[in-house]
């Protein structure tokens, strides 16, 4: 694992990173509560504990850059700038939902913020992210695509096809594997013959092996900046493996009992937000500033929760809209 | 006789066959240690051990390709695809390899395998985890297609599928997992290709499958209250297809309605309707009506999803409108 | 006006659109330097350069995923899948991603892309390179499905597909590549969802697609000689579907036959037949007959393959048997 | 590339290798001639020039071992012991064909000889071969699966899934990449960011990088023996990259004009059969013995050709047989 970032990150960026992680944390905790309350329906795959990855990358991206993520994509979508109420509204299946309630928890998308979708078939979005990067290359738009996925996704064919394709075409895409050690309930170590699901595959595509501490926001931000800027300047793709851990189970009410207690405890002790607050405090940041960030985050999620509780469901007629670009779903005359 | 959920019936059906035949094995994502994400394979690892019940990587092509190769070499494997939507990720192996290999080798290769998968909507999971994919399979020559609607049928049809010498895609409906019924003790083995008459009736034939069977039965109850006597046929398998069951029923009732969960175009309902329109058109006293999900992906929001999936009221309206 | 093969019409259609719109690009296996394995993209690399016409690895998921991502980010890409059978290798991206993304994002994402692919049998390539896969696509909400039968239509429908704001699967029939006709000079742009009447007639409506259109026309000629006047409708696109064309025709003729190349179950013919059985049953003077390939993979041997694919005699027999 | 084999290979094996290559060569040359004559229909993907790979592996396999190959699978199927006339009959679509004419050139299969099929979707047979090896492992049958594929196949998802699956389950399967430098018309070097399509991916699966001279039958035989025996004894899978070249185009009448003249000339000068005959002669084998092998091969293919010319097509009723195990194709009652 790389050493803790020794790079200079300016104070406002560091505060932004802290603010991002805090907002994501409140969002996910509330999503869990609302799921248990029956307001969020279906399923939720929370990013609790993995906030530093989402925060570090989002902070390093330009507004026109593009994020592709998975069903575990709330953090990523929120931190690219999607507003909170439409996100929670989508989880709750409300009309105000960012996708009008059609997508659900696994499919948050806010194209206006470069959050190009949350994909729920493991691995499928890697070629799509590469394709968006290809368009950036053809159009010389200067955009970079950043694509998040889990450790388990590295064993599906689409991973291999996408990373090879991106490497040989030198596409501006950064593939980020959030290695949280588990797929749903099975540890990744049980299904790969190498220690590192992403980094140990990088050489197949002529790429550097990169492993970072995904619970250290500074480290993530630093690596994000470097890989994104290299991609932007024509240096081709990168494959980053960020080691992290989910605080909750895989989805819904899964208590995650298949994980050894000591392992859970060790990672809980490395909570990215607690660690970062300690680091900022040690670096001389004013604790009241940090408190304010937390209070603002709580106020934001409380306001969102109130709005969602009273928000109406999507009107029935929306069921038949937006299959096609003409707004409708007619397939015949 | 014990009350069994549809969910538990899956494990019981698999266990029945694994006990009987040591060549039956089970693989899939999270099927072993975790007992399956829907708990449909709970206890099997403990009962049959890690050689016969095994967790795989998230590699659907390796799962279905793996069971195909194993079926070529002396096993009778069962492979689980967690959701039927994921059939798409290994569709090549399913349609181009598994379905065609016996025919293309002129019978040299037998593929006694079962792909089990959680199918259908109603769970608010959104468009990529809610599909009804049984039509995809029905359209492919060389696949048998089974979709039980009750716990008892899960056991009996799963046994029939495992024993079948041909590849079977076995669709377990997510929205039925919690349903219960009393299931006889001891071995249960059904035959593929035999529909079940869930209600008898004279006025209209309603053909349904899987989660649409309870919907059709409910509709029949509502129709009875209005003096319309409906015959509900549960197809149970799409291939082989019990055409005699519905053609015979239509000869009696003169009216045919199909109730499908899947998107409208080219579904099994269209196949049933076409067979009827070709073979018993003179028996018909009115149009053949297909009740289906509209031709859209399933939306996630509860209100929209419920609207999309056919319910008893919709079936009743369709039947009454025919008259 | 110049005589053009169906094969050359593909390249002409693509060139017409690439000239007009710099955001149109083409990728696929062997499409650039080699001009395509069927020579359908000959000359495009030379004309439009290596940024807009590019060879890919053998990575179908990267090809269709790639064009999906590109369509999300300002291009109007065309991706080639060498054979339609290979749709199965990337079916997840096609059905779970491309087809659903606009709906699931409530219209945030538009996907103006075209997947072109060589479809159908008659080439003695065997079961894995001969499929008619247009039904697979028709069954998926969110895909438009186009299948031209003539060189002129290739140009006009390809233009319409490229300009369409929604994803289109464009099926080029391998057995038609060598066919020729005079095609007008200058830009040709058709509309999707408009069937063409290839013959006019009063006695029977024959609905066909792609390579089955010449078969149906030949059958109409043979029927004419026997005093039966057949109206041959070339659907040209399955989605959008010109239901008015065939419903109107059946209102006149009272008889309906569909002629499909694909395996029997759940094909587009079943959809047409079902629509007719629901909406114009009182117009019908006899059963609706589907002529299809049997429900088998296509065999390789010439004699067997020719037997499997419907020919004019089979259509004639079907029509005469209805009477 | 490995050095020429210095291992001891016994004389009878070496004669068997020569005989195998000669038989395959005649078969493929004749297949080409009969294609040009219109007797072989549809398509053919010839293994001319690649005979040493098929010969070396076939010779190293036990009778109950299993071969999985591609559309370019005539050599492999023949050299596992499938009789020549049914093979050529299949290419010509005759009733005598090994698959009754239903398969065609791309789908030769002779299960009785362990030739478990020729698969025409690139990469699809890798997981199938792994699955057959898994059954061998479960049943403790001692069988090994050998799976041949091209350089181009290494970029498709199924390759990645299969090799990972085989490696993590330690399955007795040997994956053999016949790197003939081209896919259909595009060179493999244009679509991968590493020099070696298979060997440079081996580490992703914890496997050794193995590159051999695929035109040297001794080298192939030696590596085949080693990897097969290791697999058989529980040592897990291997991934072998055999460098070779096809003498003809990709398929049918393709003249292969996309290949530089010098490249073609250099490889033609390394014809595996010519090289091997020279080596055997230098090693003291009696040239008349080698001549006899050649004459026997020619006589065999001539006899086959005669049989095929007069062979009837499959009877029409066979169209509807063998979809199902009951022999028929009925899907309804
Ligand atoms: C192709 C496919 N197979 C299986 C699944 C079911 N599934 C959803 S999430 C998941 C585990 C993914 O693990 P990982 O990639 O490590 O991501 P994480 O959930 O840990 O973030 C599985 C198996 C799926 N969605 N898609
Ligand atoms: C999935 C898939 N994509 C494309 C093709 C078309 N195709 C057949 S052979 C071939 C080239 C394969 O190259 P390689 O793997 O190097 O094998 P070789 O033909 O050189 O033996 C291609 C692209 C196919 N059969 N399957
Ligand atoms: Mg994980
Ligand atoms: Mg090659």
Short mmCIF file of C-alpha atoms and ligand atoms in Angstrom, two decimals, chain D residues 50 71-72 150-152 178-184 188 246, ligand 4:
data_model
loop_
_atom_site.label_atom_id
_atom_site.label_comp_id
_atom_site.label_asym_id
_atom_site.label_seq_id
_atom_site.Cartn_x
_atom_site.Cartn_y
_atom_site.Cartn_z
CA UNK D 50 -0.19 -24.87 -37.65
CA UNK D 71 -13.70 -23.44 -36.23
CA UNK D 72 -9.99 -23.84 -37.11
CA UNK D 150 -6.38 -18.09 -31.38
CA UNK D 151 -4.54 -14.94 -30.40
CA UNK D 152 -7.65 -12.89 -31.08
CA UNK D 178 -2.16 -20.59 -31.18
CA UNK D 179 -0.77 -17.17 -31.85
CA UNK D 180 -0.69 -16.93 -35.65
CA UNK D 181 -0.31 -13.14 -35.45
CA UNK D 182 -3.67 -12.38 -37.08
CA UNK D 183 -7.33 -12.45 -36.26
CA UNK D 184 -9.32 -12.44 -39.50
CA UNK D 188 -3.26 -9.00 -33.16
CA UNK D 246 -1.28 -19.90 -41.07
MG1 LIG E 4 -5.05 -15.73 -34.95
#
